Coordinates of C-alpha atoms in Angstrom, one line a residue:
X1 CA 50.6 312.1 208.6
X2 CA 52.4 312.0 211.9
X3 CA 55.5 309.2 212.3
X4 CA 53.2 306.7 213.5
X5 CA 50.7 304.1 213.3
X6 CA 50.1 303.1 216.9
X7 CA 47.0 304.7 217.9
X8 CA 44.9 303.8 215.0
X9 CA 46.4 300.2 215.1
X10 CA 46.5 298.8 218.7
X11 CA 45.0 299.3 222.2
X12 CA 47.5 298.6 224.7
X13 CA 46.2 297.4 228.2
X14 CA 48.3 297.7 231.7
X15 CA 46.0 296.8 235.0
X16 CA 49.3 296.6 237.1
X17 CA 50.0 300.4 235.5
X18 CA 46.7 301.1 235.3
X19 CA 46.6 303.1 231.8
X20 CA 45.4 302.2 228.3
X21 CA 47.4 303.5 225.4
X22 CA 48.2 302.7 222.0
X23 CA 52.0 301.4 222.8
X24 CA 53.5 300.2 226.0
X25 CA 56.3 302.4 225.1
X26 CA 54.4 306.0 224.8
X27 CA 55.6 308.1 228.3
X28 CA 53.2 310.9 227.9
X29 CA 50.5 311.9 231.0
X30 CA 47.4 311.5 229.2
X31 CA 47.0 308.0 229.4
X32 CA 43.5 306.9 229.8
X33 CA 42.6 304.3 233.3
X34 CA 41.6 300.7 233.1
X35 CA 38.5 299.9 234.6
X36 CA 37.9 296.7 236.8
X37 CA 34.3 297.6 236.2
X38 CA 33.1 296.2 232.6
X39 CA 33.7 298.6 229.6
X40 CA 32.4 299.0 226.2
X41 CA 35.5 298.4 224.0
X42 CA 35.1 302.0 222.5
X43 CA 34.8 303.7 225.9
X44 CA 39.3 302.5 225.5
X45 CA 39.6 302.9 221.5
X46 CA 37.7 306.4 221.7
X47 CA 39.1 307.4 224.8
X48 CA 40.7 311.1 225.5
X49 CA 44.4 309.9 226.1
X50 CA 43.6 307.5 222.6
X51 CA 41.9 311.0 220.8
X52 CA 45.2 312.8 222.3
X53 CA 48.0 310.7 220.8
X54 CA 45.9 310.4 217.7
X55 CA 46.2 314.2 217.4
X56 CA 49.6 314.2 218.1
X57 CA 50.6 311.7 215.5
X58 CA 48.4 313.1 212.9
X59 CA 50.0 317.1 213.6
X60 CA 53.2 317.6 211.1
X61 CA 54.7 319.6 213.4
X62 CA 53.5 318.5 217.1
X63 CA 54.9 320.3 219.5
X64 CA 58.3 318.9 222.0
X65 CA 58.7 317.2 223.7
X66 CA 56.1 315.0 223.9
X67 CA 55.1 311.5 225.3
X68 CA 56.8 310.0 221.3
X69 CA 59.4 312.3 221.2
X70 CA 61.8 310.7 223.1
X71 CA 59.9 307.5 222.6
X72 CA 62.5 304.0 223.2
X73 CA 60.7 302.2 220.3
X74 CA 62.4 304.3 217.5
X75 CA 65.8 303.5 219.1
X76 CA 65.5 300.3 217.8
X77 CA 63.8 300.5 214.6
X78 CA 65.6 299.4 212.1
X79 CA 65.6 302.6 209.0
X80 CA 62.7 302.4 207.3
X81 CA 60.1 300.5 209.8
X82 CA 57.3 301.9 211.2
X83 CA 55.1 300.3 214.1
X84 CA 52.6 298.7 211.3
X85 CA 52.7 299.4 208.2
X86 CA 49.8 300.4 206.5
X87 CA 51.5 301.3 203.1
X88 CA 49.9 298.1 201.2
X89 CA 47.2 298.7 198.9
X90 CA 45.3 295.7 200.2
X91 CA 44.9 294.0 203.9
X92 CA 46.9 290.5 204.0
X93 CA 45.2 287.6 202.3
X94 CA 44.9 285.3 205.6
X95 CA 42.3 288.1 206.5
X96 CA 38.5 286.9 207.1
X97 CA 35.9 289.5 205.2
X98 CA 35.5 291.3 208.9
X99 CA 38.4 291.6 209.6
X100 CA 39.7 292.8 206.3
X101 CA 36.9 295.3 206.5
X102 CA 38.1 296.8 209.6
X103 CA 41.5 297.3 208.4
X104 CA 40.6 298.7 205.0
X105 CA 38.6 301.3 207.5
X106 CA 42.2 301.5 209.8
X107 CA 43.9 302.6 207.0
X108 CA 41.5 304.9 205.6
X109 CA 41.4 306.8 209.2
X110 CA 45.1 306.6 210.2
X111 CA 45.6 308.7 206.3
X112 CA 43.1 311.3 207.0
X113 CA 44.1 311.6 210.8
X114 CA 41.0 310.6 212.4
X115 CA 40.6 311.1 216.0
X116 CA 37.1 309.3 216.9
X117 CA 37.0 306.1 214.9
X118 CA 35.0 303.9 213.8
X119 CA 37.2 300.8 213.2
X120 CA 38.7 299.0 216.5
X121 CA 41.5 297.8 217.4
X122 CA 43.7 295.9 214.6
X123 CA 45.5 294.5 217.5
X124 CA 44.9 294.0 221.1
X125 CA 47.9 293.8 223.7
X126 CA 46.8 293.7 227.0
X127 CA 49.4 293.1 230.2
X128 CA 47.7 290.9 232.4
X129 CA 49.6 291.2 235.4
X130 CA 53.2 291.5 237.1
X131 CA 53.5 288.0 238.6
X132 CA 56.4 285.6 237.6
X133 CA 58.2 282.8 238.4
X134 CA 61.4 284.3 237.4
X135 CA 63.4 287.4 238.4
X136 CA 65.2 288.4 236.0
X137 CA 68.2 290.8 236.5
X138 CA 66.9 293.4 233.8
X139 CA 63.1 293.3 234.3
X140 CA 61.8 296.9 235.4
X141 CA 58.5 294.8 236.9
X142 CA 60.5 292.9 239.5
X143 CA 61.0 295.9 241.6
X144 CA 57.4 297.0 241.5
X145 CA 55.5 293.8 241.3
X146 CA 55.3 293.5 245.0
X147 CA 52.9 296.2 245.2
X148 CA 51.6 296.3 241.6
X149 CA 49.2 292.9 241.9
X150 CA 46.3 293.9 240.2
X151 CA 45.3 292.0 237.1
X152 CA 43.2 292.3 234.2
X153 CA 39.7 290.7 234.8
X154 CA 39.7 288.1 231.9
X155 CA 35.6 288.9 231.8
X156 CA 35.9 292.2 230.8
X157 CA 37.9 291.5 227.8
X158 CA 35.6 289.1 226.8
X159 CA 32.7 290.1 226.6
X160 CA 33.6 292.7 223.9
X161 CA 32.6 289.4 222.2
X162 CA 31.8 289.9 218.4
X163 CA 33.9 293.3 218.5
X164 CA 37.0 291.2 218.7
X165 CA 36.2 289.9 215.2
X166 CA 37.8 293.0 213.7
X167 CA 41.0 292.0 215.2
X168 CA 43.9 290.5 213.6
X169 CA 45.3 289.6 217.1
X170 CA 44.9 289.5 220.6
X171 CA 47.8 289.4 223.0
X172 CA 48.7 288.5 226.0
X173 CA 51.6 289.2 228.2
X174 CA 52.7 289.4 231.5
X175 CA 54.8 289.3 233.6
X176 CA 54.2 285.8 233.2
X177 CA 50.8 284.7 231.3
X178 CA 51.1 281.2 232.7
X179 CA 51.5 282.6 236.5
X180 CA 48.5 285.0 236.1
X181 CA 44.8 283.2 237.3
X182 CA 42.9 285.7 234.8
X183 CA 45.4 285.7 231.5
X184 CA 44.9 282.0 231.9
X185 CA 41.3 282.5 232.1
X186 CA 41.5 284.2 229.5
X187 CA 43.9 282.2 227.4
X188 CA 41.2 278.9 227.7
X189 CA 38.2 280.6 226.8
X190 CA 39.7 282.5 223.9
X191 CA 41.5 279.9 222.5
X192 CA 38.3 277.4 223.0
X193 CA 35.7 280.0 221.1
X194 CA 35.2 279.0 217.2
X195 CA 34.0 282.4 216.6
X196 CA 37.5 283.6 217.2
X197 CA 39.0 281.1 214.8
X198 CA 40.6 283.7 212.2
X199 CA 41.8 285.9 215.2
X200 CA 45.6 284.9 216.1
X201 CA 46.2 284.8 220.0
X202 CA 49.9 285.5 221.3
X203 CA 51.0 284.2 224.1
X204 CA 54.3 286.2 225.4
X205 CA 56.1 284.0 227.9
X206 CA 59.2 282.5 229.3
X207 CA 58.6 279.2 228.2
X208 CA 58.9 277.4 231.4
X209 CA 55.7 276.0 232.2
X210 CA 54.3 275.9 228.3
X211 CA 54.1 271.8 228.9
X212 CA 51.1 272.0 231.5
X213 CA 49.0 274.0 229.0
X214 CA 49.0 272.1 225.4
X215 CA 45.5 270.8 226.0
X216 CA 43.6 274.4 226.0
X217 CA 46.9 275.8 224.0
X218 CA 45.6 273.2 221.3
X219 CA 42.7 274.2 220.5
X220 CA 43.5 277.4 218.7
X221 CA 44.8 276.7 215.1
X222 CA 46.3 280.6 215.2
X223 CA 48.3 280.6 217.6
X224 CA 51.7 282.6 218.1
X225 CA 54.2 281.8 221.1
X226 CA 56.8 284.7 221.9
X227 CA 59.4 282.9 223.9
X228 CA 61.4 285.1 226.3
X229 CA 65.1 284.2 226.3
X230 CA 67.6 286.4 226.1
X231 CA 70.2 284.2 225.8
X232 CA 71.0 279.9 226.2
X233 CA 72.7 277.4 228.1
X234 CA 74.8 278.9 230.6
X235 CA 73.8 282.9 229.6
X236 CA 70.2 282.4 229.9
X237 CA 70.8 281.0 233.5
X238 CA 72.6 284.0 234.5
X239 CA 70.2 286.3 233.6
X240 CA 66.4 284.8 233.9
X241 CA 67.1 283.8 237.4
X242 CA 64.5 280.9 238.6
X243 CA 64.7 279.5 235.3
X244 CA 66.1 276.4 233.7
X245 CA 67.3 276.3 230.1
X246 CA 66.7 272.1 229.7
X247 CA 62.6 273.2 230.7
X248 CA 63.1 275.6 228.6
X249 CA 64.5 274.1 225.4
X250 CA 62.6 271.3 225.6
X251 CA 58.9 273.2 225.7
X252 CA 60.0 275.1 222.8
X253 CA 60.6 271.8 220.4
X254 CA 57.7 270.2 221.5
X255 CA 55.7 273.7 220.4
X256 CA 57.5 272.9 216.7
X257 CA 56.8 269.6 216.8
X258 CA 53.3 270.3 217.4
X259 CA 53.4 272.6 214.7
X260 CA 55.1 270.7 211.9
X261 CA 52.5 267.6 212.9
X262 CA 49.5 268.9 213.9
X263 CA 49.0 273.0 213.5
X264 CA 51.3 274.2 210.9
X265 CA 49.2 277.7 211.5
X266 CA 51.3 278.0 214.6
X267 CA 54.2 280.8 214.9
X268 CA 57.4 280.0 217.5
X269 CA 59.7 283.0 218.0
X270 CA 62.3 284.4 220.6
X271 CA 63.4 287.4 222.3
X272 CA 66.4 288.4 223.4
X273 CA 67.8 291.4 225.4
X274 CA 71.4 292.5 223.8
X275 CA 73.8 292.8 227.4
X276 CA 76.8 291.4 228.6
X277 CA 75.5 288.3 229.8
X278 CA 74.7 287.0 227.3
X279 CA 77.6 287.9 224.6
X280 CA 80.0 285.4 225.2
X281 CA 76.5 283.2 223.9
X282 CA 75.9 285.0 221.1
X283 CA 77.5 282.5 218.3
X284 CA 75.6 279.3 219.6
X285 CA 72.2 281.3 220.2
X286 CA 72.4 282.0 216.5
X287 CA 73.3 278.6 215.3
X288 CA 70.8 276.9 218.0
X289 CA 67.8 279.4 216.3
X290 CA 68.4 278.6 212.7
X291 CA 68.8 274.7 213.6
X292 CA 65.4 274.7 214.7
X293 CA 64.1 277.7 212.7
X294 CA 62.8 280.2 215.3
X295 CA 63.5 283.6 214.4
X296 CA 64.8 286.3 216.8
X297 CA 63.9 289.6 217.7
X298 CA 67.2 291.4 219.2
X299 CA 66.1 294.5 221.6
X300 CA 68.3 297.0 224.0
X301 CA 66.6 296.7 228.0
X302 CA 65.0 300.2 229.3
X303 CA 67.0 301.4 232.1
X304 CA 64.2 301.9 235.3
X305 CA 64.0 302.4 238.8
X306 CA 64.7 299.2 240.5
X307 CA 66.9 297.9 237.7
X308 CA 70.2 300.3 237.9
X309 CA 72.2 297.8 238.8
X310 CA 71.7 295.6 235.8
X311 CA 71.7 298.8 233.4
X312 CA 74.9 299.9 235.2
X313 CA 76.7 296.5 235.0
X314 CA 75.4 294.7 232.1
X315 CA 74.1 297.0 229.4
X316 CA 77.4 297.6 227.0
X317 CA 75.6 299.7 224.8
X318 CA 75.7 302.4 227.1
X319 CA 78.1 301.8 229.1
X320 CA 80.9 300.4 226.3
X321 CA 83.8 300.3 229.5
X322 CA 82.2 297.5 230.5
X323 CA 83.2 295.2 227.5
X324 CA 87.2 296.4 228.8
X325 CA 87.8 292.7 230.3
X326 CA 86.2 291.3 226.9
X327 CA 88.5 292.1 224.2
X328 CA 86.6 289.4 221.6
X329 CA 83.4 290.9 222.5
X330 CA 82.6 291.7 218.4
X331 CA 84.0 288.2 217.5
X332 CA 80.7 287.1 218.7
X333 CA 78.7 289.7 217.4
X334 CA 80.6 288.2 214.2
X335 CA 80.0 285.3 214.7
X336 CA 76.2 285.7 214.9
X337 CA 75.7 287.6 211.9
X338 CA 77.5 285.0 210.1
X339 CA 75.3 282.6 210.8
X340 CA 72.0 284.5 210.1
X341 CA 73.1 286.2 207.0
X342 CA 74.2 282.8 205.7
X343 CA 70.7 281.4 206.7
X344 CA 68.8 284.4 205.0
X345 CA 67.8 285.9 208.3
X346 CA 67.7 289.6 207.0
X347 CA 66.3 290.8 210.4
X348 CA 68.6 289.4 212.6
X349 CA 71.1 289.8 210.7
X350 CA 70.4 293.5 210.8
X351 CA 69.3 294.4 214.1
X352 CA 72.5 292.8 215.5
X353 CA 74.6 294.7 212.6
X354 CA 73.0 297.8 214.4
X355 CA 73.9 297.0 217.8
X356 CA 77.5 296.4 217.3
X357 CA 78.2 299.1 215.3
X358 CA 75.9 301.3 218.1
X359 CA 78.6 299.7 220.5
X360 CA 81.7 300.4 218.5
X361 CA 80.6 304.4 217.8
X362 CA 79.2 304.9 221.9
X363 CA 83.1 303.6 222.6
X364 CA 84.5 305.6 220.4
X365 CA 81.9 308.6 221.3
X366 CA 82.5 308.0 225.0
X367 CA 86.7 307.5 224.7
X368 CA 88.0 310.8 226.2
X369 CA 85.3 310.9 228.8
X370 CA 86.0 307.4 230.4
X371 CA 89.6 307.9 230.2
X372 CA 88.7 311.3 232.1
X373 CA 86.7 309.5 234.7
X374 CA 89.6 306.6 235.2
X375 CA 92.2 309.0 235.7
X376 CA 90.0 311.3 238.1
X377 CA 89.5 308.1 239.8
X378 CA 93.4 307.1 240.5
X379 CA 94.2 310.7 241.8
X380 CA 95.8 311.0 244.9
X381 CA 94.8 314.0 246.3
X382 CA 91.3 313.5 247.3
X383 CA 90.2 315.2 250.6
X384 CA 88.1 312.7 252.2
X385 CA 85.0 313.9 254.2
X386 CA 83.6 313.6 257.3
X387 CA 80.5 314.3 258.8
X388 CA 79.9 317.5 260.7
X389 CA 77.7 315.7 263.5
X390 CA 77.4 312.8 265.1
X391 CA 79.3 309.4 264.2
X392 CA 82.4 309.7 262.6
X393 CA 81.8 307.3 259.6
X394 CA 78.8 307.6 256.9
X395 CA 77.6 304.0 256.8
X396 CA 76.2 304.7 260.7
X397 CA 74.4 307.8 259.6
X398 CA 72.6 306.2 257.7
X399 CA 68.6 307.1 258.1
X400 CA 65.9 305.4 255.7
X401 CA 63.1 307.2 254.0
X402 CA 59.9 305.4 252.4
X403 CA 57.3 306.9 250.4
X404 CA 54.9 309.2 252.1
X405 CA 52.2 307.2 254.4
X406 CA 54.2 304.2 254.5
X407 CA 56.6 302.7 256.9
X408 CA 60.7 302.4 255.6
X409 CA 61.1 298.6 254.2
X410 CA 62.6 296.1 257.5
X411 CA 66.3 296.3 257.5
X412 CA 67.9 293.4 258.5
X413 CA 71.3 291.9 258.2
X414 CA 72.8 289.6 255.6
X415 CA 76.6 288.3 255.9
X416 CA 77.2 291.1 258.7
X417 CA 75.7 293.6 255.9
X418 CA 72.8 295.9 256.7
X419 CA 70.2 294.7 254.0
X420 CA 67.0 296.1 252.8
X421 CA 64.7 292.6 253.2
X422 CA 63.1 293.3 250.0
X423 CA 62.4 296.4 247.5
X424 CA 59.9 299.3 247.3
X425 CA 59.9 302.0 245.1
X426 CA 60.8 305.0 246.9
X427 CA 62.4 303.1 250.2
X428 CA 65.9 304.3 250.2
X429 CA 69.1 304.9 252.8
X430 CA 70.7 308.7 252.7
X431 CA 73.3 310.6 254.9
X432 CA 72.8 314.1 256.0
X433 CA 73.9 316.3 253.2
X434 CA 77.5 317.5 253.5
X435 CA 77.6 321.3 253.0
X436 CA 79.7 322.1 250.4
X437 CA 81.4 325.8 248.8
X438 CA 82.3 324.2 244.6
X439 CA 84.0 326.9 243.0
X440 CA 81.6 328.8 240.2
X441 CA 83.5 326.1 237.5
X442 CA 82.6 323.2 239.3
X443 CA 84.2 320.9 241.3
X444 CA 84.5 316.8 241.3
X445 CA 83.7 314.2 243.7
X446 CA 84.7 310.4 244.4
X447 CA 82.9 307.9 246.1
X448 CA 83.7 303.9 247.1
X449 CA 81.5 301.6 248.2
X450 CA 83.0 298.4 249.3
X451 CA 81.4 295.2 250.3
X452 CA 83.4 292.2 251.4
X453 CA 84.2 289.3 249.3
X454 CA 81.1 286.2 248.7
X455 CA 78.5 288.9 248.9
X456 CA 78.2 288.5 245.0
X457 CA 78.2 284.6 244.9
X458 CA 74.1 284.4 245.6
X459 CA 72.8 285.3 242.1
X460 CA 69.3 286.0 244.2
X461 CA 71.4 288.8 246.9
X462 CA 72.4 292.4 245.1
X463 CA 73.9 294.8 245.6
X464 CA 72.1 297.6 246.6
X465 CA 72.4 300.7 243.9
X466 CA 74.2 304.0 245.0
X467 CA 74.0 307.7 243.7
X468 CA 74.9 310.9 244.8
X469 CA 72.0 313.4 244.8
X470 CA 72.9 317.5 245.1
X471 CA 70.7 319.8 247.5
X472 CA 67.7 320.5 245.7
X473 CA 66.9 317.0 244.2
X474 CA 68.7 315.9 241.1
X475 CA 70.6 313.1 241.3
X476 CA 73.8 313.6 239.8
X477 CA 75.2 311.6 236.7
X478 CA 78.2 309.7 237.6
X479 CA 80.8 307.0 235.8
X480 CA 80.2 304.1 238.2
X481 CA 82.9 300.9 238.0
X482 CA 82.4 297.7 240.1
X483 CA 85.7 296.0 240.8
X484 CA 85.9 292.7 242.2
X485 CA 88.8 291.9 244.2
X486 CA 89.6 288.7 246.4
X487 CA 88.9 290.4 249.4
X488 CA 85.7 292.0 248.1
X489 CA 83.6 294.0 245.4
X490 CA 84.2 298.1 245.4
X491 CA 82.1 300.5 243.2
X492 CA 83.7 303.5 242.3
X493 CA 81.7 306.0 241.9
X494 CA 82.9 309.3 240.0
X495 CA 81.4 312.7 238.9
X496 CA 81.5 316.6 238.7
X497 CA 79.8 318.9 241.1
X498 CA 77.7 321.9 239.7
X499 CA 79.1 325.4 240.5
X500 CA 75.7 326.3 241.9
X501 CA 75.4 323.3 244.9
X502 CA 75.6 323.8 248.3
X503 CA 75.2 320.2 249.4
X504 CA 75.5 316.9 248.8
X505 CA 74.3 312.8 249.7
X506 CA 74.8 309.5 249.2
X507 CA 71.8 307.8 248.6
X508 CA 71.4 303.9 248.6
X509 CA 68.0 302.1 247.3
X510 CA 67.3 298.8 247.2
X511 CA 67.5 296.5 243.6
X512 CA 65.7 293.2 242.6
X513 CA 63.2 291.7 244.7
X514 CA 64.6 290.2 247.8
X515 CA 67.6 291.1 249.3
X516 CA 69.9 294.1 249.0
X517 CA 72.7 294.6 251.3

């Protein structure tokens, strides 16, 4: 059998993406479409991108790279896991008779590599939408779900009626579940139908507006809530921007309370993205989950158009320079594991073991390189450039591009800044290309952006994200340092030149979902 479970497991749904899968993390191009016309439930289960990956997982030897190959789920596996694990001899006890059925016949077709099956989905995770009431620094849908407002229509999920028996669960995630009409929609009637009583309904949310749904959340005796968190107190206000931690907090002891009194069936748990933010919180996020005993799941953020900035700044375990101005930064790793390992917490306990020591061996990978890029960066002997034509300086020859068909988003100002008034996908700023003779080894370039000082002070204003792109395309990989000043912030961008270029641009695309300057 192939590596994994996925495809003879779960149907994953995406109506702002518009693809059905078997994982929301699978990248390959034979996804199948979801229909806003009503579907059979095998029409998606028995679909060709569903038959492809089940071929695919079910070749000992499938050709790479493919859409799993290089898939981000199995960077954080801890050894050993698998998506679901269909090693036990029997299904779990908590099963009813159908749905025990089903996954006997799961398991039977995931070990003979089945590609048209005849059990459905074991789980159901659909994505109902990309609206929130948050924007938080390292969401990849903040950037896109301006554009991307379609929803899944709650009807056509349910009236797969008695095929949902089968499942173990049925999920529901957003953006933000409580912000979408039809996942609400959905969410009531599901949770309100006895037939469903043995299938478990997830709710993945932020938590901040759980209090003006107990009535319809009430009435479903299995239900799990996936709380979104990334961090507390003070760290979970710098990162889920919009939110409050009190709100917060408070929904998510009421959801216990609820449990230990009235539906002890009920399931409470957190998530929370491993970046810089949030380190310094890492020791009281620990103790504050195994006070109230809601279990963790730790995760690295995938780096997306839209979100460089974040990735760039925050994420530590790829960029380990960034945890220079936080010498104690493992003290609170420490500190964390501590406190899980002395509460039991195997999981926790591991996936944060992993992380650190994922953070200690990229610094000690990535040493000799950043102390290249730091010293190519103080040189003296730069030879600045100029354009050939035109204005003198590069910030007024600027020209913005949008995507084909569609006009370039308003630029406006903001503190005396030029500012892209919100973000689109594919709306950027570039110079003219500046012709350029490397010799055949290569040659090295440095760029600085400056803005002046306050520009960071408005959590909701970014920075917009810049890159240096070659003449045919690529843009090229750089070592990228923001430095704040009192006057200001600069980003210091630097990287080598490929023997073969003959020209080169800054480019400048806007981040978050307001304003960039």
């Amino acid at each position: 059998m192939g590596a994994c479970s996925a495809p003879w497991y779960e149907l994953n749904i995406s109506a702002p993406d518009n693809n059905v899968s078997a994982c929301c993390y699978y990248n390959g191009a034979d996804k199948d479409p979801w229909d806003d016309e009503p579907r059979d439930l095998a029409w998606y289960w028995n679909g060709e991108g569903m038959k492809a990956l089940r071929r695919l997982q079910a070749n000992p030897a499938p050709p790479t790279p493919n859409g799993c190959s290089t898939w981000f789920y199995f960077q954080q596996m801890l050894p050993g896991s698998s998506y679901y694990d269909f090693s036990p001899a029997e299904p779990p006890t908590s099963l009813s008779p159908m749905q025990a059925a089903n996954w006997r016949k799961a398991k039977l077709e995931h070990a003979a590599g089945i590609e048209t099956v005849e059990c459905v989905p074991l789980r159901i995770y659909a994505n109902f939408g990309y609206a929130c009431n948050l924007s938080c620094t390292m969401c990849h849908q903040v950037p896109r779900r301006g554009e991307l407002k379609r929803q899944v229509l709650a009807d056509n999920v349910l009236r797969w009626g008695d095929q949902l028996l089968g499942c173990m669960e049925v999920c529901v995630i957003g953006g933000e579940p409580f912000a979408l009409p039809e996942a609400i929609k959905f969410i009531r009637s599901f949770a309100a139908d006895e037939r469903y009583e043995s299938v478990r309904l997830s709710v993945f949310t932020n938590g901040t507006v759980m209090h003006k749904h107990w009535p319809a959340l009430m009435k479903k005796e299995k239900l799990s809530l996936v709380i979104s968190l990334d961090s507390i107190g003070e760290g979970f206000q710098k990162i889920r921007l919009g939110g409050d931690w009190a709100d917060v907090e408070r929904n998510m002891l009421k959801a216990q309370e609820i449990k230990a009194k009235e539906r002890p069936e009920w399931m409470l748990s957190t998530t929370a993205n491993i970046q810089k933010a949030g380190v310094p919180y890492l020791g009281v996020y620990a103790r504050w989950d195994v006070k109230n005993g809601i279990h963790s799941f730790f995760y690295d953020f995938i780096s997306a158009p839209g979100v460089e900035d974040t990735y760039l700044t925050d994420n530590f375990l790829h960029n380990p320079h960034l945890l220079d101005d936080m010498p104690d930064w493992a003290d609170h790793f420490d500190d964390a594991i501590s406190t899980f390992r002395s509460a039991g917490w195997k999981h926790e306990t591991a996936l944060l073991e992993q992380f650190r020591d994922r953070v200690k061996k990229a610094s000690e990978d990535k040493a000799d390189h950043i102390h290249r890029m730091r010293r190519q960066r103080g040189r003296n002997d730069w030879i600045p450039q100029k354009p050939e034509d035109g204005p003198e300086t590069w910030i007024d020859q600027l020209e913005t591009s949008a995507p084909e068909g569609k006009s370039p988003v308003p630029v406006g100002e903001h503190q005396g800044l030029k500012a892209f008034s919100f973000t689109r996908l594919g709306d950027h700023f570039a110079t003219p290309f500046l012709k350029i003779t490397p010799p055949a080894e290569g040659g090295q370039y440095r760029v600085r952006a400056h803005w002046p000082k306050d520009t960071r002070n408005d959590p909701f204003v970014r920075l917009a994200h810049v890159a240096v792109q070659r003449d045919f395309g690529p843009i090229l990989e750089s070592f990228q340092e923001i430095l704040d000043f009192g006057f200001g912030t600069d980003l210091i961008l630097t990287g080598t030149i490929p023997g073969d270029a003959r020209g080169i641009r800054i480019m400048i695309t806007p981040l978050g979902e307001t304003v960039t300057v």
